[in-house]
PDB file of C-alpha atoms in Angstrom:
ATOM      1  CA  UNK A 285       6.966 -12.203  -6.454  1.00  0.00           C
ATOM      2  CA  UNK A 286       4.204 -13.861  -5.162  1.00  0.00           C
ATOM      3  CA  UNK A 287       1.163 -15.489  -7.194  1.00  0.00           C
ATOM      4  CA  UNK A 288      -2.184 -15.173  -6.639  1.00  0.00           C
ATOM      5  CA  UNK A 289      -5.670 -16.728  -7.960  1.00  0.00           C
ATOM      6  CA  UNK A 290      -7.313 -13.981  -9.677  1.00  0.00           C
ATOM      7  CA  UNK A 291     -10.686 -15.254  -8.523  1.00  0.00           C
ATOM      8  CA  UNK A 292     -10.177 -14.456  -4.649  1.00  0.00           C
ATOM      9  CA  UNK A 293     -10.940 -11.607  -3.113  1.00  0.00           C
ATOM     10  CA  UNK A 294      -8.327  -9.098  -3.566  1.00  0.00           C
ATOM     11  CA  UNK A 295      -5.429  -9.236  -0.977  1.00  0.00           C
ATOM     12  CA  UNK A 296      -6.208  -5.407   0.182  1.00  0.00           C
ATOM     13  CA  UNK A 297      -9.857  -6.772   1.132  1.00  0.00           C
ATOM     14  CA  UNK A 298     -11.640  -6.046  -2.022  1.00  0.00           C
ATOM     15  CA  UNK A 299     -14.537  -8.983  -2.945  1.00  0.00           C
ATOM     16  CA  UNK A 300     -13.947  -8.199  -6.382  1.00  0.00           C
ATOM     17  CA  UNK A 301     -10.784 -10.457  -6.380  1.00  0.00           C
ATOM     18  CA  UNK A 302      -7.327  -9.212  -7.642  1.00  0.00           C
ATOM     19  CA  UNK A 303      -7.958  -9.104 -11.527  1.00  0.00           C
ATOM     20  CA  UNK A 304     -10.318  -6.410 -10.863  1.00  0.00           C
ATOM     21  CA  UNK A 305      -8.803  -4.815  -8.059  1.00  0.00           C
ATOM     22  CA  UNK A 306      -5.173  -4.108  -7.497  1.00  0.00           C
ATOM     23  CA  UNK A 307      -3.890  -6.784 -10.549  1.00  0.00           C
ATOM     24  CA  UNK A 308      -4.717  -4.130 -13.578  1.00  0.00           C
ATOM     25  CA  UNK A 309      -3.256  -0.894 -11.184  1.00  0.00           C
ATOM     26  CA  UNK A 310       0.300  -3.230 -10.720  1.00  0.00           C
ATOM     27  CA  UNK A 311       0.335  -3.818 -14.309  1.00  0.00           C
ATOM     28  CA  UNK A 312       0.105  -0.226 -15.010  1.00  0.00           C
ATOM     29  CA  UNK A 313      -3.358   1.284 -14.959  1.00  0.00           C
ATOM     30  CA  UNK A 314      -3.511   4.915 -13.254  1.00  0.00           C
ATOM     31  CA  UNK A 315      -5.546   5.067  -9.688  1.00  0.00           C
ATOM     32  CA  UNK A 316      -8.274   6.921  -9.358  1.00  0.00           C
ATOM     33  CA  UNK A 317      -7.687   7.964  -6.058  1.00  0.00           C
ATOM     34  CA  UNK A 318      -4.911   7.918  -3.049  1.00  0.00           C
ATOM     35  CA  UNK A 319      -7.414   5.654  -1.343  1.00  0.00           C
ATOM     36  CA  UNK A 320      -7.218   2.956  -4.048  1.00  0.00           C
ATOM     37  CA  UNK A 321      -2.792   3.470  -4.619  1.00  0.00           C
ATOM     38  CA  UNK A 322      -3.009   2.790  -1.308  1.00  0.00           C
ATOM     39  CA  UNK A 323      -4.586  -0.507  -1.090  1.00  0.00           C
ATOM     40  CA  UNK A 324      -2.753  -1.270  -4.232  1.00  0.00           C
ATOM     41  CA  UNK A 325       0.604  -0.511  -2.487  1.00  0.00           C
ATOM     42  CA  UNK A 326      -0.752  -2.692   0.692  1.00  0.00           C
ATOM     43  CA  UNK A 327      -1.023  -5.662  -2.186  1.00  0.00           C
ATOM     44  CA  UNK A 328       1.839  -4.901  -3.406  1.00  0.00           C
ATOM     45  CA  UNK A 329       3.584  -5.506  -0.257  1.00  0.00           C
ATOM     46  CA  UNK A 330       1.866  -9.058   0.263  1.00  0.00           C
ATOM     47  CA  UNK A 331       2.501  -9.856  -3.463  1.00  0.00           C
ATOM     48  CA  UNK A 332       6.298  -8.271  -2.543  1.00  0.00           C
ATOM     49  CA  UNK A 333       6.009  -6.394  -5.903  1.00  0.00           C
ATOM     50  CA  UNK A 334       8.732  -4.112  -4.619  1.00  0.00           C
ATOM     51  CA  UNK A 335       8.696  -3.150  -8.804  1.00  0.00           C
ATOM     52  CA  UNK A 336       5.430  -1.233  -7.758  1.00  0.00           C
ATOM     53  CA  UNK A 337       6.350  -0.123  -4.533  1.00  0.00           C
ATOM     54  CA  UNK A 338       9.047   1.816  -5.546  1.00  0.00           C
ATOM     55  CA  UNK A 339       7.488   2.962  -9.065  1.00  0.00           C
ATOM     56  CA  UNK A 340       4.530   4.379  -6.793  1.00  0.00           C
ATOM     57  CA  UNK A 341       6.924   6.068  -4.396  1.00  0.00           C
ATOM     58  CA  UNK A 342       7.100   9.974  -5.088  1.00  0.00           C
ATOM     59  CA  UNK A 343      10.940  10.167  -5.967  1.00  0.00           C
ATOM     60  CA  UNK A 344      11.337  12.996  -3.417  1.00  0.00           C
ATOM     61  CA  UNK A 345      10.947  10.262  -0.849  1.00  0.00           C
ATOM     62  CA  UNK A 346      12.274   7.484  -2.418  1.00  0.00           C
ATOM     63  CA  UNK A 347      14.131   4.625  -1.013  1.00  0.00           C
ATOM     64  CA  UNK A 348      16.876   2.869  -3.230  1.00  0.00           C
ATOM     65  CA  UNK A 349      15.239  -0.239  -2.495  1.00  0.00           C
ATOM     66  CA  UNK A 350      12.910  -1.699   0.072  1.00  0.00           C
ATOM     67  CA  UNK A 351      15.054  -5.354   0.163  1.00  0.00           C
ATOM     68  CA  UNK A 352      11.073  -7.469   0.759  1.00  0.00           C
ATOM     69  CA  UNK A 353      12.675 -10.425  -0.823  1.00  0.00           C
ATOM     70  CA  UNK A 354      15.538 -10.280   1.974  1.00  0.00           C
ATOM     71  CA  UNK A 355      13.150  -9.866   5.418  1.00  0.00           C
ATOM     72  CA  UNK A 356      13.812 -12.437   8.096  1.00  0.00           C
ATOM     73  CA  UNK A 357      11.217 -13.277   9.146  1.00  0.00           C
ATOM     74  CA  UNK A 358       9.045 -12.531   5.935  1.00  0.00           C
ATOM     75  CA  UNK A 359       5.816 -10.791   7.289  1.00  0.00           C
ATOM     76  CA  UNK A 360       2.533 -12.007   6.642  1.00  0.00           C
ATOM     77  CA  UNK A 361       0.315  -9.737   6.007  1.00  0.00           C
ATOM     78  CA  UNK A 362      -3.218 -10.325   7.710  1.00  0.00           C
ATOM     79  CA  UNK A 363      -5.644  -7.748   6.760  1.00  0.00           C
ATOM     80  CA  UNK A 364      -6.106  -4.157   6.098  1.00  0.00           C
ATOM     81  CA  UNK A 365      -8.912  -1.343   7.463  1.00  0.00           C
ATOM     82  CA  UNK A 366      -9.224   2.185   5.840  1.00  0.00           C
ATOM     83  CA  UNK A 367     -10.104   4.668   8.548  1.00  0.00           C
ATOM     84  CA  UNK A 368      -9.741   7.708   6.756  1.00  0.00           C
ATOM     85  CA  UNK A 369      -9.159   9.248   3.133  1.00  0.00           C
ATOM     86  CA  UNK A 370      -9.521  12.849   2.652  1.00  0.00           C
ATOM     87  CA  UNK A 371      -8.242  14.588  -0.687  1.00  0.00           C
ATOM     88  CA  UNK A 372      -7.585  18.356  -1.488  1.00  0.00           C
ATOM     89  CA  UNK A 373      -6.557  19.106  -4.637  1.00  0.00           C
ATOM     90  CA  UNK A 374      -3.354  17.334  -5.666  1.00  0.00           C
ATOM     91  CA  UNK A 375      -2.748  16.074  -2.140  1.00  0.00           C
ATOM     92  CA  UNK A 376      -4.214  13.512   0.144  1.00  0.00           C
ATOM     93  CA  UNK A 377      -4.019  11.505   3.413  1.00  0.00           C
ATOM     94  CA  UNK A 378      -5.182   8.106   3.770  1.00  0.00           C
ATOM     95  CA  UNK A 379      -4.903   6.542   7.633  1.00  0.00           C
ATOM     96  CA  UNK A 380      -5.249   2.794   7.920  1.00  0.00           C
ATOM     97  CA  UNK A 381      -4.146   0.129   9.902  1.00  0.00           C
ATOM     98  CA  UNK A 382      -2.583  -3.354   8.590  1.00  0.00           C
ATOM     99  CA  UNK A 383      -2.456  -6.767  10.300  1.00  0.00           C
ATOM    100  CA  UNK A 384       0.933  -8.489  10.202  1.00  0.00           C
ATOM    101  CA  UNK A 385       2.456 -11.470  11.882  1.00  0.00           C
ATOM    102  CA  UNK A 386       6.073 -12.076  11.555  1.00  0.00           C
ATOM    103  CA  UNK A 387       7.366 -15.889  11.968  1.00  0.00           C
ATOM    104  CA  UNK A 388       5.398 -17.515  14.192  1.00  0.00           C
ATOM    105  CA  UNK A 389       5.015 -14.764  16.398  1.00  0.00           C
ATOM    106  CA  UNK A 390       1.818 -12.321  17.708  1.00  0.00           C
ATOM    107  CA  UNK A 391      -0.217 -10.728  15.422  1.00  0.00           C
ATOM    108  CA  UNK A 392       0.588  -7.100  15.009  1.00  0.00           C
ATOM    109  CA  UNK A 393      -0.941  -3.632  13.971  1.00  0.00           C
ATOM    110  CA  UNK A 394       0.806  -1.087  11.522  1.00  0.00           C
ATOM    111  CA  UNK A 395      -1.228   2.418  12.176  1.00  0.00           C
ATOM    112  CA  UNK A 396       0.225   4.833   9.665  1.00  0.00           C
ATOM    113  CA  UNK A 397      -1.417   8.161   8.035  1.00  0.00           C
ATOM    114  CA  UNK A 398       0.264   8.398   4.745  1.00  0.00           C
ATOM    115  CA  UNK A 399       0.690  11.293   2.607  1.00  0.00           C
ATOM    116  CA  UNK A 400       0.166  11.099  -1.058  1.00  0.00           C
ATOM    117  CA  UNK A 401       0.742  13.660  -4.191  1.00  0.00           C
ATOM    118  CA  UNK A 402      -1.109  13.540  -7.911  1.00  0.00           C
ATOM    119  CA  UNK A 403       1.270  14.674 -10.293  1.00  0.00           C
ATOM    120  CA  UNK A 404       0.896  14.543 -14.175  1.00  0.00           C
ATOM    121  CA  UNK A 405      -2.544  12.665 -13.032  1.00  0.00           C
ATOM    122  CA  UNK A 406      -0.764   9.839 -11.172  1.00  0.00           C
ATOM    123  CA  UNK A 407      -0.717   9.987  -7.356  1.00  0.00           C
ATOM    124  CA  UNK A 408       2.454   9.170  -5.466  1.00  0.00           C
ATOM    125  CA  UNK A 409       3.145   7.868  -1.914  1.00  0.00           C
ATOM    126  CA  UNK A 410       5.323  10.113   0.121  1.00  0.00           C
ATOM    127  CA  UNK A 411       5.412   9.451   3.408  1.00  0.00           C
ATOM    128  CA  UNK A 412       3.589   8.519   6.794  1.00  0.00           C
ATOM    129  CA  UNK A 413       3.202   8.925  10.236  1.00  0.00           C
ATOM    130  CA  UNK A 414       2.965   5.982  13.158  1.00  0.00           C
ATOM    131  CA  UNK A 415       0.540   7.993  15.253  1.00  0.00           C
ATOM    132  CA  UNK A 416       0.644   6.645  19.452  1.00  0.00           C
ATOM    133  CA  UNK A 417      -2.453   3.740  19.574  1.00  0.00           C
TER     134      UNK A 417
END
């Protein structure tokens, strides 16, 4: 797991900086919305706090694990822009697109529409979609 200085701005893009952010939802504090579990998950991945992926994961869907600690070459995450969150009810899709560079290499864009459930009041990621850019 990676550290962080809780007095930058928040790794999903947030001014606010992490302890206000994404740091009290990865120690356990409920979202609000899919929108925010989201960007929480997208700081989770540049924290790699697989312990939150997974735990935020709807079990339906569910990998065993997601191995972050493992990737060669680690990614590095770049930047993240919400284009769309629309809830109904207990479901929701949020579409964004991430900035990654792996290595040394190119800069590259992760386009995904992600699927999310609230269940007992906690929303879940289940699953997205790489739409054709």
């Amino acid at each position: 797991m990676q550290a962080i200085d809780t007095l930058t701005p928040c790794p999903c893009g947030n001014d606010a900086g992490y302890a206000r952010c994404c740091g009290p939802l990865h120690e356990g504090a409920v979202a609000p919305t899919a929108e925010t579990l989201m960007r929480s998950r997208y700081s989770a991945y540049v924290l790699k706090r697989e312990d939150y992926l997974l735990a935020t994961w709807h079990p339906s869907t569910r990998p065993a694990s997601l191995k972050l600690a493992t990737q060669q070459p680690a990614p590095s995450w770049l930047g993240l822009d919400v284009k769309r969150h629309e809830e109904d009810g207990e479901h929701a899709m949020v579409e964004f697109i991430a900035r990654l560079r792996y290595g040394g290499g190119k800069a590259q864009r992760m386009h995904e529409i992600s699927r999310f459930v609230r269940e007992q009041g906690r929303w879940y990621y289940l699953d997205g979609q790489f739409p054709e850019s």
